[in-house]
Tab-separated table of N, CA and C in Angstrom:
chain	number	residue	atom	x	y	z
A	16	UNK	N	18.405	33.620	-17.108
A	16	UNK	CA	19.548	32.922	-16.597
A	16	UNK	C	19.403	32.629	-15.093
A	17	UNK	N	18.931	33.608	-14.344
A	17	UNK	CA	18.808	33.417	-12.902
A	17	UNK	C	17.816	32.308	-12.562
A	18	UNK	N	16.721	32.238	-13.295
A	18	UNK	CA	15.740	31.189	-13.033
A	18	UNK	C	16.333	29.812	-13.281
A	19	UNK	N	17.096	29.674	-14.332
A	19	UNK	CA	17.720	28.390	-14.630
A	19	UNK	C	18.675	27.988	-13.512
A	20	UNK	N	19.440	28.924	-13.020
A	20	UNK	CA	20.387	28.629	-11.942
A	20	UNK	C	19.639	28.225	-10.675
A	21	UNK	N	18.535	28.906	-10.379
A	21	UNK	CA	17.749	28.569	-9.192
A	21	UNK	C	17.108	27.197	-9.345
A	22	UNK	N	16.626	26.889	-10.534
A	22	UNK	CA	15.988	25.600	-10.774
A	22	UNK	C	16.986	24.457	-10.633
A	23	UNK	N	18.209	24.690	-10.988
A	23	UNK	CA	19.229	23.651	-10.876
A	23	UNK	C	19.550	23.327	-9.423
A	24	UNK	N	19.310	24.251	-8.518
A	24	UNK	CA	19.624	24.037	-7.106
A	24	UNK	C	18.469	23.403	-6.337
A	25	UNK	N	17.289	23.303	-6.941
A	25	UNK	CA	16.147	22.722	-6.240
A	25	UNK	C	16.414	21.251	-5.960
A	26	UNK	N	16.053	20.797	-4.775
A	26	UNK	CA	16.268	19.383	-4.471
A	26	UNK	C	15.334	18.508	-5.303
A	27	UNK	N	15.831	17.377	-5.698
A	27	UNK	CA	15.034	16.416	-6.455
A	27	UNK	C	14.273	15.570	-5.447
A	28	UNK	N	12.941	15.495	-5.570
A	28	UNK	CA	12.181	14.689	-4.619
A	28	UNK	C	12.590	13.220	-4.715
A	29	UNK	N	12.767	12.602	-3.568
A	29	UNK	CA	13.137	11.192	-3.513
A	29	UNK	C	11.870	10.345	-3.457
A	30	UNK	N	11.859	9.254	-4.198
A	30	UNK	CA	10.734	8.332	-4.100
A	30	UNK	C	10.883	7.552	-2.803
A	31	UNK	N	9.816	7.505	-2.049
A	31	UNK	CA	9.860	6.747	-0.808
A	31	UNK	C	9.122	5.440	-1.017
A	32	UNK	N	9.708	4.387	-0.551
A	32	UNK	CA	9.099	3.071	-0.666
A	32	UNK	C	7.990	2.967	0.374
A	33	UNK	N	6.807	2.654	-0.062
A	33	UNK	CA	5.675	2.521	0.845
A	33	UNK	C	5.689	1.124	1.460
A	34	UNK	N	5.229	1.042	2.690
A	34	UNK	CA	5.167	-0.247	3.370
A	34	UNK	C	4.031	-1.075	2.763
A	35	UNK	N	4.091	-2.396	2.930
A	35	UNK	CA	2.993	-3.238	2.436
A	35	UNK	C	1.645	-2.827	3.033
A	36	UNK	N	1.657	-2.402	4.297
A	36	UNK	CA	0.414	-1.955	4.942
A	36	UNK	C	-0.152	-0.735	4.224
A	37	UNK	N	0.710	0.244	3.938
A	37	UNK	CA	0.262	1.452	3.238
A	37	UNK	C	-0.247	1.123	1.839
A	38	UNK	N	0.455	0.251	1.144
A	38	UNK	CA	0.042	-0.120	-0.209
A	38	UNK	C	-1.310	-0.833	-0.189
A	39	UNK	N	-1.500	-1.741	0.774
A	39	UNK	CA	-2.758	-2.473	0.870
A	39	UNK	C	-3.908	-1.533	1.238
A	40	UNK	N	-3.669	-0.621	2.163
A	40	UNK	CA	-4.712	0.338	2.536
A	40	UNK	C	-5.087	1.226	1.363
A	41	UNK	N	-4.112	1.561	0.552
A	41	UNK	CA	-4.391	2.360	-0.642
A	41	UNK	C	-5.319	1.590	-1.593
A	42	UNK	N	-5.050	0.298	-1.756
A	42	UNK	CA	-5.924	-0.532	-2.592
A	42	UNK	C	-7.334	-0.593	-2.008
A	43	UNK	N	-7.420	-0.823	-0.699
A	43	UNK	CA	-8.728	-0.934	-0.050
A	43	UNK	C	-9.500	0.380	-0.089
A	44	UNK	N	-8.805	1.477	-0.204
A	44	UNK	CA	-9.458	2.776	-0.316
A	44	UNK	C	-10.117	2.984	-1.667
A	45	UNK	N	-9.711	2.202	-2.634
A	45	UNK	CA	-10.262	2.338	-3.985
A	45	UNK	C	-11.481	1.458	-4.212
A	46	UNK	N	-11.439	0.227	-3.677
A	46	UNK	CA	-12.557	-0.701	-3.855
A	46	UNK	C	-12.451	-1.832	-2.850
A	47	UNK	N	-13.502	-2.645	-2.765
A	47	UNK	CA	-13.502	-3.815	-1.889
A	47	UNK	C	-12.617	-4.906	-2.485
A	48	UNK	N	-11.966	-5.652	-1.633
A	48	UNK	CA	-11.173	-6.807	-2.036
A	48	UNK	C	-11.580	-7.994	-1.186
A	49	UNK	N	-11.584	-9.167	-1.788
A	49	UNK	CA	-11.753	-10.394	-1.021
A	49	UNK	C	-10.447	-10.654	-0.283
A	50	UNK	N	-10.529	-11.349	0.832
A	50	UNK	CA	-9.326	-11.650	1.621
A	50	UNK	C	-8.281	-12.360	0.768
A	51	UNK	N	-8.703	-13.363	0.013
A	51	UNK	CA	-7.759	-14.130	-0.811
A	51	UNK	C	-7.112	-13.254	-1.879
A	52	UNK	N	-7.883	-12.350	-2.437
A	52	UNK	CA	-7.361	-11.461	-3.478
A	52	UNK	C	-6.299	-10.511	-2.911
A	53	UNK	N	-6.572	-9.949	-1.740
A	53	UNK	CA	-5.603	-9.048	-1.124
A	53	UNK	C	-4.375	-9.830	-0.653
A	54	UNK	N	-4.586	-11.036	-0.154
A	54	UNK	CA	-3.468	-11.896	0.242
A	54	UNK	C	-2.561	-12.166	-0.959
A	55	UNK	N	-3.167	-12.422	-2.086
A	55	UNK	CA	-2.400	-12.672	-3.311
A	55	UNK	C	-1.565	-11.444	-3.684
A	56	UNK	N	-2.142	-10.267	-3.562
A	56	UNK	CA	-1.409	-9.029	-3.855
A	56	UNK	C	-0.223	-8.863	-2.905
A	57	UNK	N	-0.482	-9.058	-1.622
A	57	UNK	CA	0.586	-8.920	-0.629
A	57	UNK	C	1.730	-9.888	-0.919
A	58	UNK	N	1.393	-11.132	-1.229
A	58	UNK	CA	2.421	-12.144	-1.506
A	58	UNK	C	3.197	-11.788	-2.764
A	59	UNK	N	2.524	-11.205	-3.762
A	59	UNK	CA	3.195	-10.793	-5.002
A	59	UNK	C	4.202	-9.677	-4.725
A	60	UNK	N	3.954	-8.895	-3.689
A	60	UNK	CA	4.876	-7.819	-3.312
A	60	UNK	C	6.040	-8.340	-2.478
A	61	UNK	N	6.052	-9.647	-2.192
A	61	UNK	CA	7.149	-10.226	-1.421
A	61	UNK	C	6.928	-10.241	0.077
A	62	UNK	N	5.694	-10.032	0.511
A	62	UNK	CA	5.369	-10.040	1.936
A	62	UNK	C	5.311	-11.491	2.407
A	63	UNK	N	5.901	-11.764	3.563
A	63	UNK	CA	5.902	-13.128	4.099
A	63	UNK	C	4.477	-13.548	4.466
A	64	UNK	N	4.213	-14.861	4.472
A	64	UNK	CA	2.869	-15.337	4.833
A	64	UNK	C	2.428	-14.881	6.225
A	65	UNK	N	3.364	-14.830	7.174
A	65	UNK	CA	3.021	-14.425	8.539
A	65	UNK	C	2.625	-12.949	8.594
A	66	UNK	N	3.372	-12.109	7.910
A	66	UNK	CA	3.059	-10.675	7.895
A	66	UNK	C	1.755	-10.432	7.152
A	67	UNK	N	1.558	-11.133	6.035
A	67	UNK	CA	0.317	-10.987	5.265
A	67	UNK	C	-0.885	-11.373	6.123
A	68	UNK	N	-0.778	-12.490	6.849
A	68	UNK	CA	-1.882	-12.938	7.704
A	68	UNK	C	-2.182	-11.912	8.794
A	69	UNK	N	-1.137	-11.328	9.368
A	69	UNK	CA	-1.335	-10.315	10.415
A	69	UNK	C	-2.006	-9.068	9.844
A	70	UNK	N	-1.578	-8.637	8.667
A	70	UNK	CA	-2.194	-7.463	8.042
A	70	UNK	C	-3.657	-7.726	7.708
A	71	UNK	N	-3.944	-8.886	7.148
A	71	UNK	CA	-5.323	-9.216	6.790
A	71	UNK	C	-6.207	-9.266	8.030
A	72	UNK	N	-5.700	-9.844	9.116
A	72	UNK	CA	-6.462	-9.895	10.367
A	72	UNK	C	-6.718	-8.483	10.899
A	73	UNK	N	-5.703	-7.630	10.805
A	73	UNK	CA	-5.850	-6.232	11.243
A	73	UNK	C	-6.923	-5.518	10.425
A	74	UNK	N	-6.899	-5.706	9.111
A	74	UNK	CA	-7.866	-5.044	8.236
A	74	UNK	C	-9.284	-5.555	8.491
A	75	UNK	N	-9.426	-6.860	8.750
A	75	UNK	CA	-10.750	-7.411	9.055
A	75	UNK	C	-11.269	-6.864	10.380
A	76	UNK	N	-10.407	-6.816	11.386
A	76	UNK	CA	-10.811	-6.312	12.708
A	76	UNK	C	-11.235	-4.849	12.635
A	77	UNK	N	-10.579	-4.082	11.775
A	77	UNK	CA	-10.904	-2.659	11.630
A	77	UNK	C	-12.108	-2.435	10.718
A	78	UNK	N	-12.571	-3.498	10.053
A	78	UNK	CA	-13.714	-3.373	9.154
A	78	UNK	C	-13.352	-2.921	7.750
A	79	UNK	N	-12.064	-2.917	7.434
A	79	UNK	CA	-11.617	-2.502	6.100
A	79	UNK	C	-11.739	-3.619	5.076
A	80	UNK	N	-11.798	-4.855	5.549
A	80	UNK	CA	-11.794	-6.023	4.679
A	80	UNK	C	-12.893	-6.961	5.140
A	81	UNK	N	-13.758	-7.366	4.218
A	81	UNK	CA	-14.852	-8.263	4.571
A	81	UNK	C	-15.254	-9.073	3.352
A	82	UNK	N	-15.117	-10.396	3.454
A	82	UNK	CA	-15.557	-11.250	2.353
A	82	UNK	C	-17.077	-11.188	2.194
A	83	UNK	N	-17.788	-10.957	3.289
A	83	UNK	CA	-19.249	-10.866	3.221
A	83	UNK	C	-19.684	-9.645	2.406
A	84	UNK	N	-18.996	-8.542	2.581
A	84	UNK	CA	-19.315	-7.332	1.815
A	84	UNK	C	-18.876	-7.452	0.373
A	85	UNK	N	-17.773	-8.145	0.156
A	85	UNK	CA	-17.220	-8.254	-1.186
A	85	UNK	C	-18.200	-8.999	-2.060
């Protein structure tokens, strides 16, 4: 009985919404993506064209995204 009562008081973990940057970096951590392919993913998530372009430029500058490597 005591365990059940204690379990009922445990806080329920809240799902946190990840930013488009975090989501894209998670994808890039799994495999290479072409710029157009990652842009398509970002746009599907509702990211504006300006924000998507800035993120893609950031990833290319950091070496995380490269069409030549892809």
